[in-house]
PDB file of C-alpha atoms in Angstrom:
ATOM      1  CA  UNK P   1     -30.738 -23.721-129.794  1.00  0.00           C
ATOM      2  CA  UNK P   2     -32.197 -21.084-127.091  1.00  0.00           C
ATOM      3  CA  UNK P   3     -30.565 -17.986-127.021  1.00  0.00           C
ATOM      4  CA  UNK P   4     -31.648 -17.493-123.448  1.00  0.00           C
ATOM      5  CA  UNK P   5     -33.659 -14.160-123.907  1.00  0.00           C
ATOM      6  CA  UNK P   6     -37.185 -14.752-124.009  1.00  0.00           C
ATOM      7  CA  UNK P   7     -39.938 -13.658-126.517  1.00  0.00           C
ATOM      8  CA  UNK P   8     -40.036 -10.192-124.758  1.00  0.00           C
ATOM      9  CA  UNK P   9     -36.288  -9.483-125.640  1.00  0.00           C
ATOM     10  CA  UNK P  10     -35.769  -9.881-121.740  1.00  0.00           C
ATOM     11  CA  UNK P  11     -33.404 -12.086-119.817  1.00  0.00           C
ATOM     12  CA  UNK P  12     -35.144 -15.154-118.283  1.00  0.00           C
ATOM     13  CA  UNK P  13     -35.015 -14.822-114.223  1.00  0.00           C
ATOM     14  CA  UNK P  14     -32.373 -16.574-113.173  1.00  0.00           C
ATOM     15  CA  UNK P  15     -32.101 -19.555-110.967  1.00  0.00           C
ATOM     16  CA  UNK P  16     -30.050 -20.283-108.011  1.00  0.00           C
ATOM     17  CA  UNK P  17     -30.046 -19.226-104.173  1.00  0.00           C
ATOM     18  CA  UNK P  18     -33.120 -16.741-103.725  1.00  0.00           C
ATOM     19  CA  UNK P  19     -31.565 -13.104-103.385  1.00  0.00           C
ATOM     20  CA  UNK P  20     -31.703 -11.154-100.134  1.00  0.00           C
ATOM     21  CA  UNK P  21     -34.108  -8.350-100.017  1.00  0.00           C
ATOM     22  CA  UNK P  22     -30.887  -6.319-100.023  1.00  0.00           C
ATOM     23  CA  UNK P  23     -29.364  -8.228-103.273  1.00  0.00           C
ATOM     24  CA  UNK P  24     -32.658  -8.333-105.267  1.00  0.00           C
ATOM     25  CA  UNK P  25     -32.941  -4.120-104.387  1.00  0.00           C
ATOM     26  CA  UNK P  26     -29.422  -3.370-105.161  1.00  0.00           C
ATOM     27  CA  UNK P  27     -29.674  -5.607-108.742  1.00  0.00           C
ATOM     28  CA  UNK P  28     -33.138  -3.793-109.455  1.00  0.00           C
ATOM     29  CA  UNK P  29     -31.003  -0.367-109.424  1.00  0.00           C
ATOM     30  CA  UNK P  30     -27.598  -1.697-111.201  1.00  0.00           C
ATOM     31  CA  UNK P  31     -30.331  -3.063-113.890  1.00  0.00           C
ATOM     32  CA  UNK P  32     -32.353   0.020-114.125  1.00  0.00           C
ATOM     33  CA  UNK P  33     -29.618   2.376-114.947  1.00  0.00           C
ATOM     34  CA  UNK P  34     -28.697  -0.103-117.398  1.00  0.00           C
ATOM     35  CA  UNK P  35     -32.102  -0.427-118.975  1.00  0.00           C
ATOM     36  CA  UNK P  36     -32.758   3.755-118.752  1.00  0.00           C
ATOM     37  CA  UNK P  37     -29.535   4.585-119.999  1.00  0.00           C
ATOM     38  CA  UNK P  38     -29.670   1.901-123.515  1.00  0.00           C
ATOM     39  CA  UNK P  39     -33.669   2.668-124.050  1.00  0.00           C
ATOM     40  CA  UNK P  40     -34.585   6.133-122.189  1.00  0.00           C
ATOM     41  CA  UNK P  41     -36.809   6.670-119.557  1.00  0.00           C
ATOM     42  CA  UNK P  42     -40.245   6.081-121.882  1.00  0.00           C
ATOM     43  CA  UNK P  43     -39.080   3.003-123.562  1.00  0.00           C
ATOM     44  CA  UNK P  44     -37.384   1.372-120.666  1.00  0.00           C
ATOM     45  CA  UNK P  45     -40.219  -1.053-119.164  1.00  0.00           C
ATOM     46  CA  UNK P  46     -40.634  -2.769-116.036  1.00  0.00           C
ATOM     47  CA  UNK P  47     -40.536  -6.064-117.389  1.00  0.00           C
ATOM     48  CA  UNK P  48     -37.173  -5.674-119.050  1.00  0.00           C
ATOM     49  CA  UNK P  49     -35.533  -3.908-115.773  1.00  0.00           C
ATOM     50  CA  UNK P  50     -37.057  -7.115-113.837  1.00  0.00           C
ATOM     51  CA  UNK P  51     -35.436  -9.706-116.490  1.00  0.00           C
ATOM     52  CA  UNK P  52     -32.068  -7.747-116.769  1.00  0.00           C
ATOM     53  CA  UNK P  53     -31.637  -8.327-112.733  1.00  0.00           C
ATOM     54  CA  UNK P  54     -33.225 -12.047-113.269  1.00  0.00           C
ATOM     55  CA  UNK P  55     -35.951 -11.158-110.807  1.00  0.00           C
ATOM     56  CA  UNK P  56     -39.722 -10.910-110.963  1.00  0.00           C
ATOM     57  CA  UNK P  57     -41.213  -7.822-112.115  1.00  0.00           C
ATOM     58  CA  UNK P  58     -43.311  -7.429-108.965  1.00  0.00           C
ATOM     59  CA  UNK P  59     -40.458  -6.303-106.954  1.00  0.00           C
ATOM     60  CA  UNK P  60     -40.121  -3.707-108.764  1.00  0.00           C
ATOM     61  CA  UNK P  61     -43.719  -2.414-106.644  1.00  0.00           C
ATOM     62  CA  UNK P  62     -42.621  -4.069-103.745  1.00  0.00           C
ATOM     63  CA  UNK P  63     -39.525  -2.009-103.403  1.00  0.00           C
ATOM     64  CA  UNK P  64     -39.839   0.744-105.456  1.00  0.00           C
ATOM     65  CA  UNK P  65     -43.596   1.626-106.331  1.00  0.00           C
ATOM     66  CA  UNK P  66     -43.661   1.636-109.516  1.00  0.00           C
ATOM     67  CA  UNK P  67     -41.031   2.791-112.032  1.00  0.00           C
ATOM     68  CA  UNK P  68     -41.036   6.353-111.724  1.00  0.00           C
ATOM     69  CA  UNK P  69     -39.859   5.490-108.249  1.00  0.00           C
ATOM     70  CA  UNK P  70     -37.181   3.057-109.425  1.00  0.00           C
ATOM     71  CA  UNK P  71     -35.831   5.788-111.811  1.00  0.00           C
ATOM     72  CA  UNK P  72     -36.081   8.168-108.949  1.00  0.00           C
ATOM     73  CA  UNK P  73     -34.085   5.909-106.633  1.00  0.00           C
ATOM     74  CA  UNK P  74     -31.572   4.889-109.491  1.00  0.00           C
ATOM     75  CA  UNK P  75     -30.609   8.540-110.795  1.00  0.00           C
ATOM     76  CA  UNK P  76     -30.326   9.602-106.806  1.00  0.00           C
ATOM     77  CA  UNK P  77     -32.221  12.592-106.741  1.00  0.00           C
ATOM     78  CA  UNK P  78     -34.297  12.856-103.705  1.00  0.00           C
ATOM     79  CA  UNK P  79     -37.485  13.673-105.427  1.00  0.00           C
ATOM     80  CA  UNK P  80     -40.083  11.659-106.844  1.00  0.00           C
ATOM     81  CA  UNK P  81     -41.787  13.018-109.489  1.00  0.00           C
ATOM     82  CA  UNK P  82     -45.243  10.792-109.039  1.00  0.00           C
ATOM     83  CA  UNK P  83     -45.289  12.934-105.820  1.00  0.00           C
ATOM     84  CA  UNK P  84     -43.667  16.140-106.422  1.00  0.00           C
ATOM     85  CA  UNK P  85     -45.853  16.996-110.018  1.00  0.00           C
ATOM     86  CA  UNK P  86     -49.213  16.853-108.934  1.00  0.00           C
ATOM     87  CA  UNK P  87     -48.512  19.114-105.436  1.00  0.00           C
ATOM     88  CA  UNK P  88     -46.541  21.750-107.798  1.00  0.00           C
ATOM     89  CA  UNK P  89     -49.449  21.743-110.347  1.00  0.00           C
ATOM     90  CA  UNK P  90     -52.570  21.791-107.386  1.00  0.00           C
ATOM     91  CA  UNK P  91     -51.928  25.621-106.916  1.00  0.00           C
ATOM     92  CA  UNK P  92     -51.951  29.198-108.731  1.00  0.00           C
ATOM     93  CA  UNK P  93     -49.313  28.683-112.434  1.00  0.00           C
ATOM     94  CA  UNK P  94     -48.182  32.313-111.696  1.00  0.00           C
ATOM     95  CA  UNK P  95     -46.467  30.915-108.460  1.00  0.00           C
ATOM     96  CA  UNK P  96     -45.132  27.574-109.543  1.00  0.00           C
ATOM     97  CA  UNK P  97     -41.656  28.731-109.933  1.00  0.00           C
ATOM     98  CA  UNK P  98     -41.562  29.917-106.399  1.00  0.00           C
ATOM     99  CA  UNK P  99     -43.773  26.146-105.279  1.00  0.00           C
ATOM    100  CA  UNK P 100     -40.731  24.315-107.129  1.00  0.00           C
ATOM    101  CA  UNK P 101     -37.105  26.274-106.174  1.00  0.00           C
ATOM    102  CA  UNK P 102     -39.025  25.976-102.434  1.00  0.00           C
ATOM    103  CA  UNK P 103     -39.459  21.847-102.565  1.00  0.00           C
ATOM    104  CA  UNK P 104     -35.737  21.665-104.482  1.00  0.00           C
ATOM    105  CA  UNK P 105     -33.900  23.632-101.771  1.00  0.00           C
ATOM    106  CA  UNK P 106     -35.877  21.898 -98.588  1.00  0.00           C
ATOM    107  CA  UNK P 107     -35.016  18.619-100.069  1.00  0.00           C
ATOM    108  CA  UNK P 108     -31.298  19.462-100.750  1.00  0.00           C
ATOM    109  CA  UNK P 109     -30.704  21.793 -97.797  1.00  0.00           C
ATOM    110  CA  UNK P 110     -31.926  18.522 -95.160  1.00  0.00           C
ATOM    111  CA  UNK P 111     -29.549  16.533 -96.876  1.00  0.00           C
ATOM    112  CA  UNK P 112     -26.754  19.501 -96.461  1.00  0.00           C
ATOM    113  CA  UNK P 113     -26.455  18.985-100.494  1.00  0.00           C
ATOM    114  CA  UNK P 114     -24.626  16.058-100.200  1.00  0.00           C
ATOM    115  CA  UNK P 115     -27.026  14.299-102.573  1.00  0.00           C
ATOM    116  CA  UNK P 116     -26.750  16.474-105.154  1.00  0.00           C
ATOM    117  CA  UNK P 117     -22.810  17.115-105.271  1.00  0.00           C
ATOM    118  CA  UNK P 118     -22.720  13.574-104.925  1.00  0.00           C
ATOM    119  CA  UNK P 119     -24.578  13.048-108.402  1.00  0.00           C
ATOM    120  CA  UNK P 120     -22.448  15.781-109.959  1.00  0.00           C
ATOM    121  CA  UNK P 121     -19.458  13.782-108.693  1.00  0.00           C
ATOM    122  CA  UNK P 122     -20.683  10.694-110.509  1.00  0.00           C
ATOM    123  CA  UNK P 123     -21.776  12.699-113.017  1.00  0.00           C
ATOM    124  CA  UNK P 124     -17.513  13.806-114.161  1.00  0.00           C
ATOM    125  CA  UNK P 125     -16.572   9.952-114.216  1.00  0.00           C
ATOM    126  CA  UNK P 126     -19.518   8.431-115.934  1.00  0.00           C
ATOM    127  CA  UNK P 127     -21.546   8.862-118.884  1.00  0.00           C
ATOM    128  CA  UNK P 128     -24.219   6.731-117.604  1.00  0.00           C
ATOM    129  CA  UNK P 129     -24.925   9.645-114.636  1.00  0.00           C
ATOM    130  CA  UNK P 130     -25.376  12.011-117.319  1.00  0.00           C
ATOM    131  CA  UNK P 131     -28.018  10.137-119.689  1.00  0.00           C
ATOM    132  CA  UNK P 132     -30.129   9.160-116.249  1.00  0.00           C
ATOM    133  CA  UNK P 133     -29.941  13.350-115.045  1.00  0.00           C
ATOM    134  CA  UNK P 134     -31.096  13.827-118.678  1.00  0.00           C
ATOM    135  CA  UNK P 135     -33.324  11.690-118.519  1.00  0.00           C
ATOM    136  CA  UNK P 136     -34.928  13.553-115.381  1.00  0.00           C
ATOM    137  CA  UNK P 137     -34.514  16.479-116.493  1.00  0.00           C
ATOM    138  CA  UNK P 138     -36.243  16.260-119.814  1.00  0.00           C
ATOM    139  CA  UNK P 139     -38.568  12.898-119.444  1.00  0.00           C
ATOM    140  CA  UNK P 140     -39.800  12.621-115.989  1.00  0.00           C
ATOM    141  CA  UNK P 141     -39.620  15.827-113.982  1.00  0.00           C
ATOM    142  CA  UNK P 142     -39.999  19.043-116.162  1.00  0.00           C
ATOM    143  CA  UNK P 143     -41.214  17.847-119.406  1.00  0.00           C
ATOM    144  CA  UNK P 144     -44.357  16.697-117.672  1.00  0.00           C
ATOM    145  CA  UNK P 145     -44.806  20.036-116.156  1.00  0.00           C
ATOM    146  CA  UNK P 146     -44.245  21.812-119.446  1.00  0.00           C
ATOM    147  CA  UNK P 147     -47.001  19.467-121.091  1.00  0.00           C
ATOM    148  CA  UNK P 148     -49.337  20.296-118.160  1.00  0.00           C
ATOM    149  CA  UNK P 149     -49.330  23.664-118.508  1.00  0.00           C
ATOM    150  CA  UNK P 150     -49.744  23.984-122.317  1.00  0.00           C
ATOM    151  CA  UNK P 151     -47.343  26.317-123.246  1.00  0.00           C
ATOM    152  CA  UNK P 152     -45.510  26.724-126.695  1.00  0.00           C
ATOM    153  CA  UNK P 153     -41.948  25.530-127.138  1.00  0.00           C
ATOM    154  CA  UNK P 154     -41.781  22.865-124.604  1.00  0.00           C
ATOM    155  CA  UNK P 155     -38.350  21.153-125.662  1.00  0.00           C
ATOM    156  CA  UNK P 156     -36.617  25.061-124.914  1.00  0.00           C
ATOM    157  CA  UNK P 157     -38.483  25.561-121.702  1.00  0.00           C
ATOM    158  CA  UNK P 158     -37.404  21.926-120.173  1.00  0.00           C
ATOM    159  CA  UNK P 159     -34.088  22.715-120.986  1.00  0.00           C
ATOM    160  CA  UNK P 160     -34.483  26.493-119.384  1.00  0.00           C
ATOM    161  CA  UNK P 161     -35.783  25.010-116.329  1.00  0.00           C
ATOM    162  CA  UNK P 162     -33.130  22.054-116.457  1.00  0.00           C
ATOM    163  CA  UNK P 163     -30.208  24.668-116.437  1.00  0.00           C
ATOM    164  CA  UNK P 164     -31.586  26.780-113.747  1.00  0.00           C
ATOM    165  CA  UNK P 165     -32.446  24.256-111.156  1.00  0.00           C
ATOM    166  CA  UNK P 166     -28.801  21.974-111.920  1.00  0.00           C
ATOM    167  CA  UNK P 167     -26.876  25.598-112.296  1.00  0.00           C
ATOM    168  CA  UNK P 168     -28.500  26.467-108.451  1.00  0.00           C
ATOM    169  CA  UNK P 169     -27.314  22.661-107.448  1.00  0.00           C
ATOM    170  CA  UNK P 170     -24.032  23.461-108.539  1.00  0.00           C
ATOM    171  CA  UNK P 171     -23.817  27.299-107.393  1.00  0.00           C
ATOM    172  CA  UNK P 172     -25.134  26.447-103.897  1.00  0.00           C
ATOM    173  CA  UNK P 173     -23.637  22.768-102.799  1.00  0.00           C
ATOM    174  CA  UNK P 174     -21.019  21.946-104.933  1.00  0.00           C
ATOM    175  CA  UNK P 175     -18.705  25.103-105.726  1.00  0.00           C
ATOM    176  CA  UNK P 176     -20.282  26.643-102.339  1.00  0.00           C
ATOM    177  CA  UNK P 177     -20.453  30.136-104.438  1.00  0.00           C
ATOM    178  CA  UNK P 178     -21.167  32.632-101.203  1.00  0.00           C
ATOM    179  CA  UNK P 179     -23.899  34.189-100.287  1.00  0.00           C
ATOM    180  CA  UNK P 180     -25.728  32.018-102.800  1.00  0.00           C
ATOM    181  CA  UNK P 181     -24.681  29.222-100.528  1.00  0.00           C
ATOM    182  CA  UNK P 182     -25.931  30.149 -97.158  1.00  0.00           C
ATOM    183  CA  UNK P 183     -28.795  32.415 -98.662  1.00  0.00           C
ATOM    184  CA  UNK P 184     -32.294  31.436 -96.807  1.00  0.00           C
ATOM    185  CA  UNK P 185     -34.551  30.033 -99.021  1.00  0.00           C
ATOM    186  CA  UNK P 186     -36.903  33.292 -99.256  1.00  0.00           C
ATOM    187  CA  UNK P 187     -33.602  35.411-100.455  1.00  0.00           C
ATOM    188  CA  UNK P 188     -33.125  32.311-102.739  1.00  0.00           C
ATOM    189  CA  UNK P 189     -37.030  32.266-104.198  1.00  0.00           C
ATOM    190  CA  UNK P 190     -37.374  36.153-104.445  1.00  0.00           C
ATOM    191  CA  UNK P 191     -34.000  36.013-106.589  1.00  0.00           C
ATOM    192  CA  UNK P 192     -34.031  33.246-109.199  1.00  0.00           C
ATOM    193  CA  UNK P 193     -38.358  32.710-109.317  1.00  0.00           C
ATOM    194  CA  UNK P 194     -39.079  35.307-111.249  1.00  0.00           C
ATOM    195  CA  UNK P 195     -37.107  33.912-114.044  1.00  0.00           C
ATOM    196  CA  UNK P 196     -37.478  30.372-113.595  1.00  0.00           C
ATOM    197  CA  UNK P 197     -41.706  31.532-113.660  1.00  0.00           C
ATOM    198  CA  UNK P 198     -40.617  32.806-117.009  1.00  0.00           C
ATOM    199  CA  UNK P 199     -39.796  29.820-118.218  1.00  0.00           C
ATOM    200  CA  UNK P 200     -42.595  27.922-117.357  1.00  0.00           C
ATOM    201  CA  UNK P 201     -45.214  30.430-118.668  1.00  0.00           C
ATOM    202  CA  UNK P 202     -43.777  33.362-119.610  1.00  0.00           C
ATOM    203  CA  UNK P 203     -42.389  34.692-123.496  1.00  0.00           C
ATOM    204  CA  UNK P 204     -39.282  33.241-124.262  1.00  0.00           C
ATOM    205  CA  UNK P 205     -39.836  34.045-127.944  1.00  0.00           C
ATOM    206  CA  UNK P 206     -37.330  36.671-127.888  1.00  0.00           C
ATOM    207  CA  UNK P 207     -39.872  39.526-129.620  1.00  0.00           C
TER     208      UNK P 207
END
């Protein structure tokens, strides 16, 4: 008798009324942070998000571009990596720190913060927020920086560059910690760069 999961270990699409646009983008997302949070970001595949909202894999592209942009979308940061990586990496290393906190506090700043302390809020009532921020954190935003540039103990300097950029988030939008809060972004840069550059490049060895 069929067990009704396919060869690929995924779900087969399932039939019925066609889903809205609307419906077939909001069951890509509830499927996706499903997927990402059982299998992590690099074993989670396309394929398997597609089958797990019984829709075909290619709207995955059609809505999302990809799946960097469906994790983007379903972890609810405003920043897609696919994107954001290759303009941080196209100038000078020394000044990548300063490139970064600059594209984090534009983003988050337009949106008043209400993005971020939103996540944060999800974040205190469900374990599921956590593993997908961990997952962007380590897999798909700084991790591929760290690899980029070449530099020894990658794991330590993700997590360095994790806690400074979330620990900002928090200072700045969610406990409103003055006059980090309203600081302009230059006060901001010139304060916290130098040792978020440190972490990307710098000696963390502790000699």
């Amino acid at each position: 008798m069929s067990s009704g999961i396919d060869q690929s270990g995924t779900e087969p699409k399932r039939r019925g009324r066609r889903r809205s646009g609307t419906d077939t983008r909001a069951a890509l997302l509830a499927a996706a942070r499903e997927v990402f949070t059982e299998q992590g970001y690099d074993s989670a595949t396309v394929r398997a998000i597609a089958g797990r909202a019984g829709v075909d894999p290619a709207m995955v592209n059609h809505w999302f571009g990809g799946k960097e942009g469906l994790f983007t979308a379903a972890v609810q940061i405003p920043v897609n990596p696919a994107e954001v990586v290759p303009e941080l990496l196209a100038g000078d290393r020394e000044q990548l720190a300063e490139r970064l906190l600059r594209r984090f506090l534009t983003v988050w700043d337009n949106a008043e913060g209400g993005q971020f302390a939103a996540l944060i809020r999800s974040i205190a009532a469900n374990e599921n927020a956590v593993a997908m921020l961990r997952e962007f954190i380590q897999n798909v935003m700084f991790n591929r920086l760290i690899k980029v540039l070449g530099v020894d103990q990658p794991e330590l300097r993700t997590a360095l560059c994790g806690s400074q950029i979330v620990g900002l988030g928090m200072a700045r939008y969610v406990v409103h910690l003055e006059p980090l809060a309203s600081a302009d972004h230059d006060t901001v840069v010139s304060a916290i760069g130098p040792n978020l550059q440190r972490y990307l490049t710098g000696d963390i060895s502790g000699r």
